[in-house]
Amino acid sequence: VHKFQINLRGMIELLSDHLYSQPQVFIRELLQNGTDAIRARQKLEPEFNGEITFELSERGESRTLLATDNGVGLTEDEVHRFLATIGESSKRAARGEQQQDYLGQFGIGLLSCFVVSDEIVVISRSAKPGNPAVEWHGFPDGTYTIKTLDADLEPGTQVYLTARTEHRELFTAKRLKETVQHYGKYLPYPISIRNQSRSTVLNDIVPPWRMEFASAGERRKELLQYGKECFGEKFLDAIPLHSRDGAVDGVAFVLPHPQSLNSQRTHRVYLRNMFLAERADNLLPEWAFFVKVVINASDLRPTASRESFYEDAKLEKARDALGSQLRSYLRDLAEEQPKRFEQLLHVHDVSMKALALEDDDFFQILIEWIPLETTQGEMRLKDLRDLPQIQYISRTDQYRQVSRIAAAQGNCVINAGYIYLTDLLDKYQELNPDAPLVKIEPTDLVESFTELTDDEAARIDRLLMLAREVLLPWDCNVESRHFQPVDIPAMYCVDEEGTFFRSIKQTQEISAPLWSDLLGKLSARESTKFRAELCLNYKNQLVQQLLLIEEPDVLRRAIEIFYIQALLLGQHPLSNKELKLLNNSLLEWVRWGVGLYQQQKGKQ
Ligand SMILES: Nc1ncnc2c1ncn2[C@@H]1O[C@H](COP(=O)(O)OP(=O)(O)OP(=O)(O)O)[C@@H](O)[C@H]1O
Ligand SMILES: [Mg+2]
């Protein structure tokens, strides 16, 4: 039987290039080991006050960092078993009910020191009585030396690291202070940096969200101030967060500006009070993109890179708990402070709508509040409750086509072309089948126009026949009805697919022959059934006048102009052919008008 050999240099490269995103993580690992050691000592001596100290020294070109803790220390035997065995951890024995107590778990963290230093020196004295101090030297080629010391040291551990040239800048007081604060701001033991005889404590120990405040108002003020210090932003509100599962607590700050669904937000996420990551992707529900959080989890597992949480049932429960707190915050705000809620809605329109689609309770609150663009001005669903019928159109371009006519008819139509709005209204309809809310297509509007009487139909028949012939090349059927407002002679209507064919036609005009041919086949197959319709307004004065005219040429030109004008009214982009038509007809009418004028003048 042979034993695996491990190439330590290779392992260290693997860790530094792939597991640890930045070289300064060795500070995090030192803090983590020191904290665990103090905690272990407190299990032996419950009243014990632990502390961690960093000290820099410089001799010639070489910079050394000394990290000291007064934790449980190591016996010689433990050095061999834990410190010098990769993948072995004294905390593994504590798995199970006590696992929460320790930050370390994998038995590889110390290797991160080799990323910045070519030698690790550890001097340690165990708190267990009767053990001498030991001095250990570890090297990246996988060798180490160990000797016992005669000196009567206090229990605890000292780690010495000497900067490799490319990482010297990490071994300066400024960088060290920043890095220690970054990772260790809320660690529960004082962490100081010692400079000659002066020593400064760098951490706060009690994070602001765990502090007691005189009133809720005071708390909000202080937390908002804290949010500003953390992220440099003035937030709209601060929401306390808690979850028993995962032992999570913290605070969510409501962003003062909209945040897009997939933009990356930076949070501050702590694991057992030590900084873990700037991303909280799997700790917060997806729709929570209107907040930034500072949050600590004491009973969730880190991934080996210690940069996010391990996805398990506990994490899922914690996520649900946080989600429901954010929801109840919104619900309470809507009830108690409608002005603030409205402001929030205005800023985070999209995420609020996304949340409402996912969550029925929140849906019931939100749906009443959403500002709606309607043919009767800006409205809320609650303002519309007493109307006999409310219609909505799911595309803005179609809404524009019909809005004038719908308004003139006294119909209330909602423009549901905004993101998520159609889905929300569909959902409303589903949940309230009796509500007078209907989805319409622009063609439905034509159907709602009043039919002609038999007499009227007979009178206009000749004009319709001619008009159909004129508009045949435009794939457009012609009908006539009564509709409001009477000053519009004709309305152009096209359903969803019809708009598609219109755009195919336009593409054909400008694209290369082969492609245009293919498109041609596609549209030729469909163009047999009309998708578009021009509806002449029977009571319109001009239409009535046309009924008295016999001259086919005049009628043709009038129909062409009606067609173009109706397209423009519906805000349809004109094709090249239609533009040409517009041009020619206008010029013809002008020529004709000028001719008439001259004739009259000649008579005078
Ligand atoms: N400051 C310290 N005081 C006492 N023991 C220590 C100290 N630093 C390291 N050790 C011992 O060395 C072992 C290995 O440390 P290392 O950081 O590599 O792994 P870990 O902390 O157990 O797990 P992780 O890989 O998650 O950090 C620890 O389990 C602990 O027994
Ligand atoms: Mg460790």
Coordinates of N, CA and C in Angstrom, one line a residue, residues 201-302:
V201 N -7.9 49.8 19.4 CA -8.9 48.8 19.1 C -9.6 49.2 17.8
L202 N -9.8 48.2 16.9 CA -10.3 48.5 15.6 C -11.8 48.1 15.4
N203 N -12.3 47.3 16.3 CA -13.7 46.8 16.0 C -14.7 47.3 16.9
D204 N -16.0 47.2 16.5 CA -17.1 47.8 17.2 C -17.8 46.8 18.2
I205 N -17.6 45.5 17.9 CA -18.2 44.4 18.6 C -19.8 44.4 18.6
V206 N -20.5 45.4 19.0 CA -21.9 45.4 18.9 C -22.4 46.1 17.6
P207 N -22.9 45.5 16.6 CA -23.4 46.2 15.5 C -24.6 47.0 15.8
P208 N -24.8 48.1 15.1 CA -25.9 49.1 15.4 C -27.3 48.4 15.4
W209 N -27.5 47.4 14.6 CA -28.9 46.8 14.5 C -29.2 46.0 15.8
R210 N -28.2 45.7 16.6 CA -28.4 45.0 17.9 C -28.5 45.9 19.1
M211 N -28.3 47.2 18.8 CA -28.3 48.2 19.9 C -29.7 48.5 20.4
E212 N -29.8 49.0 21.6 CA -31.2 49.4 22.1 C -31.3 50.9 21.8
F213 N -32.5 51.3 21.4 CA -32.7 52.8 21.2 C -33.9 53.2 22.0
A214 N -33.9 54.6 22.3 CA -35.0 55.1 23.1 C -36.4 55.0 22.5
S215 N -36.4 55.1 21.1 CA -37.7 55.0 20.5 C -37.5 54.5 19.1
A216 N -38.6 54.1 18.4 CA -38.5 53.6 17.1 C -38.0 54.6 16.1
G217 N -38.4 55.9 16.4 CA -37.9 57.0 15.5 C -36.4 57.2 15.6
E218 N -35.9 57.1 16.9 CA -34.5 57.2 17.1 C -33.7 56.1 16.4
R219 N -34.3 54.9 16.5 CA -33.7 53.7 15.9 C -33.6 53.9 14.4
R220 N -34.6 54.4 13.8 CA -34.7 54.6 12.3 C -33.6 55.6 11.9
K221 N -33.5 56.7 12.7 CA -32.6 57.7 12.4 C -31.1 57.2 12.4
E222 N -30.8 56.5 13.5 CA -29.5 56.0 13.7 C -29.1 54.9 12.6
L223 N -30.1 54.1 12.3 CA -29.8 53.0 11.3 C -29.6 53.7 10.0
L224 N -30.4 54.7 9.6 CA -30.2 55.3 8.4 C -28.8 56.0 8.3
Q225 N -28.4 56.6 9.4 CA -27.1 57.2 9.5 C -26.0 56.1 9.2
Y226 N -26.2 54.9 9.9 CA -25.3 53.8 9.7 C -25.2 53.3 8.3
G227 N -26.4 53.3 7.6 CA -26.5 52.9 6.2 C -25.7 53.8 5.4
K228 N -25.7 55.1 5.7 CA -25.0 56.1 4.9 C -23.5 55.8 5.1
E229 N -23.1 55.5 6.3 CA -21.6 55.3 6.6 C -21.2 54.0 5.8
C230 N -22.0 53.0 5.8 CA -21.6 51.7 5.1 C -21.6 51.9 3.6
F231 N -22.6 52.5 3.0 CA -22.7 52.4 1.6 C -22.6 53.8 0.9
G232 N -22.4 54.9 1.7 CA -22.3 56.2 1.1 C -23.6 56.6 0.4
E233 N -24.8 56.1 0.8 CA -26.0 56.5 0.2 C -27.0 56.9 1.2
K234 N -27.9 57.9 0.8 CA -29.0 58.2 1.7 C -30.2 57.4 1.4
F235 N -30.5 56.4 2.3 CA -31.6 55.5 2.0 C -32.9 56.0 2.4
L236 N -34.0 55.4 1.8 CA -35.4 55.9 2.1 C -35.9 55.4 3.5
D237 N -35.4 54.1 3.8 CA -35.9 53.6 5.1 C -34.9 52.4 5.5
A238 N -35.1 52.0 6.8 CA -34.3 50.9 7.3 C -35.3 49.9 7.9
I239 N -35.1 48.7 7.5 CA -36.0 47.6 7.9 C -35.3 46.5 8.7
P240 N -35.6 46.3 10.0 CA -34.9 45.3 10.7 C -35.2 43.9 10.2
L241 N -34.2 43.0 10.2 CA -34.4 41.7 9.7 C -34.0 40.6 10.7
H242 N -34.8 39.5 10.8 CA -34.5 38.5 11.7 C -34.9 37.1 11.1
S243 N -34.2 36.1 11.4 CA -34.7 34.8 11.1 C -34.2 33.8 12.2
R244 N -35.1 33.0 12.8 CA -34.6 32.0 13.7 C -33.8 30.9 13.0
D245 N -34.3 30.5 11.9 CA -33.6 29.5 11.1 C -32.3 30.2 10.5
G246 N -31.2 29.6 10.8 CA -30.0 30.2 10.3 C -29.4 31.3 11.3
A247 N -30.2 31.6 12.4 CA -29.8 32.6 13.3 C -29.4 33.9 12.6
V248 N -30.3 34.5 11.9 CA -29.9 35.6 11.0 C -30.5 36.9 11.7
D249 N -29.7 38.0 11.7 CA -30.2 39.3 12.0 C -29.5 40.3 11.3
G250 N -30.1 41.5 11.1 CA -29.5 42.6 10.3 C -30.5 43.6 10.0
V251 N -30.1 44.4 9.0 CA -31.0 45.5 8.6 C -31.0 45.7 7.1
A252 N -32.2 45.9 6.5 CA -32.3 46.2 5.1 C -32.5 47.7 4.8
F253 N -31.8 48.2 3.9 CA -31.9 49.6 3.6 C -32.6 49.8 2.2
V254 N -33.7 50.6 2.2 CA -34.4 50.8 1.0 C -33.7 51.8 0.1
L255 N -33.3 51.3 -1.1 CA -32.6 52.1 -2.0 C -33.4 53.4 -2.5
P256 N -32.7 54.5 -2.6 CA -33.3 55.7 -3.0 C -33.5 55.9 -4.5
H257 N -33.0 54.9 -5.3 CA -33.1 55.0 -6.7 C -33.5 53.6 -7.3
P258 N -34.1 53.5 -8.5 CA -34.5 52.2 -9.0 C -33.3 51.3 -9.2
Q259 N -33.5 50.0 -9.1 CA -32.4 49.1 -9.3 C -32.9 48.1 -10.3
S260 N -32.1 47.8 -11.3 CA -32.6 46.9 -12.3 C -32.5 45.4 -11.8
L261 N -33.3 44.5 -12.4 CA -33.3 43.2 -11.9 C -32.0 42.5 -11.8
N262 N -31.2 42.7 -12.8 CA -29.9 41.9 -12.8 C -28.7 42.6 -12.5
S263 N -28.8 43.9 -12.1 CA -27.6 44.6 -11.8 C -27.1 44.1 -10.4
Q264 N -25.8 44.1 -10.3 CA -25.2 43.5 -9.0 C -25.2 44.5 -7.9
R265 N -25.8 44.1 -6.8 CA -25.8 45.0 -5.7 C -24.7 44.6 -4.7
T266 N -24.1 45.5 -4.0 CA -23.2 45.1 -3.0 C -23.9 45.2 -1.6
H267 N -23.8 44.1 -0.9 CA -24.3 44.1 0.5 C -23.1 43.9 1.4
R268 N -23.4 43.8 2.7 CA -22.4 43.4 3.7 C -23.0 42.1 4.4
V269 N -22.4 41.0 4.1 CA -22.9 39.8 4.7 C -21.8 39.2 5.7
Y270 N -22.3 39.0 6.9 CA -21.4 38.4 7.9 C -21.8 37.0 8.3
L271 N -20.8 36.2 8.6 CA -21.1 34.8 9.1 C -20.5 34.7 10.5
R272 N -21.4 34.5 11.4 CA -20.9 34.5 12.8 C -20.1 35.7 13.1
N273 N -20.6 36.8 12.7 CA -20.0 38.1 12.9 C -18.7 38.4 12.2
M274 N -18.3 37.5 11.3 CA -17.1 37.8 10.5 C -17.6 38.0 9.1
F275 N -17.0 39.0 8.4 CA -17.4 39.4 7.1 C -17.2 38.2 6.1
L276 N -18.3 37.9 5.4 CA -18.2 36.8 4.5 C -18.2 37.3 3.0
A277 N -19.1 38.2 2.6 CA -19.2 38.5 1.2 C -20.0 39.8 1.0
E278 N -19.8 40.3 -0.2 CA -20.6 41.5 -0.6 C -21.9 41.1 -1.3
R279 N -22.0 39.9 -1.6 CA -23.3 39.5 -2.3 C -24.1 38.6 -1.4
A280 N -25.4 38.8 -1.5 CA -26.3 38.0 -0.7 C -27.3 37.3 -1.5
D281 N -26.9 36.9 -2.7 CA -27.8 36.4 -3.7 C -28.7 35.3 -3.2
N282 N -28.2 34.3 -2.5 CA -29.1 33.3 -2.1 C -29.7 33.4 -0.7
L283 N -29.3 34.5 -0.1 CA -29.9 34.8 1.2 C -31.2 35.6 1.1
L284 N -31.3 36.4 0.1 CA -32.5 37.3 -0.1 C -33.3 36.7 -1.3
P285 N -34.6 36.9 -1.2 CA -35.5 36.5 -2.3 C -35.1 37.3 -3.5
E286 N -35.4 36.8 -4.7 CA -35.0 37.4 -6.0 C -35.6 38.8 -6.1
W287 N -36.9 38.9 -5.7 CA -37.6 40.2 -5.9 C -37.1 41.3 -5.0
A288 N -36.2 41.0 -4.0 CA -35.9 42.0 -3.0 C -34.8 43.0 -3.5
F289 N -34.9 43.3 -4.8 CA -33.8 44.2 -5.3 C -34.0 45.6 -5.0
F290 N -35.0 46.0 -4.2 CA -35.1 47.4 -3.8 C -34.3 47.7 -2.5
V291 N -33.7 46.7 -1.9 CA -32.9 46.9 -0.7 C -31.4 46.5 -0.8
K292 N -30.6 47.1 0.1 CA -29.3 46.6 0.3 C -29.3 46.2 1.8
V293 N -28.6 45.1 2.1 CA -28.6 44.7 3.5 C -27.2 44.6 4.1
V294 N -27.2 44.8 5.4 CA -26.1 44.4 6.3 C -26.7 43.3 7.2
I295 N -26.1 42.1 7.1 CA -26.7 41.0 7.7 C -25.7 40.0 8.3
N296 N -26.1 39.4 9.4 CA -25.2 38.4 10.0 C -26.0 37.1 10.1
A297 N -25.4 36.0 9.8 CA -26.0 34.7 10.0 C -25.1 33.8 10.8
S298 N -25.6 33.3 11.9 CA -24.7 32.6 12.8 C -24.9 31.1 12.6
D299 N -26.0 30.6 12.0 CA -26.2 29.2 11.9 C -26.4 28.8 10.4
L300 N -25.6 29.4 9.5 CA -25.6 28.9 8.1 C -24.2 28.5 7.8
R301 N -24.1 27.6 6.8 CA -22.8 27.1 6.5 C -22.2 27.9 5.3
P302 N -20.9 28.2 5.5 CA -20.2 28.9 4.3 C -19.8 27.9 3.3

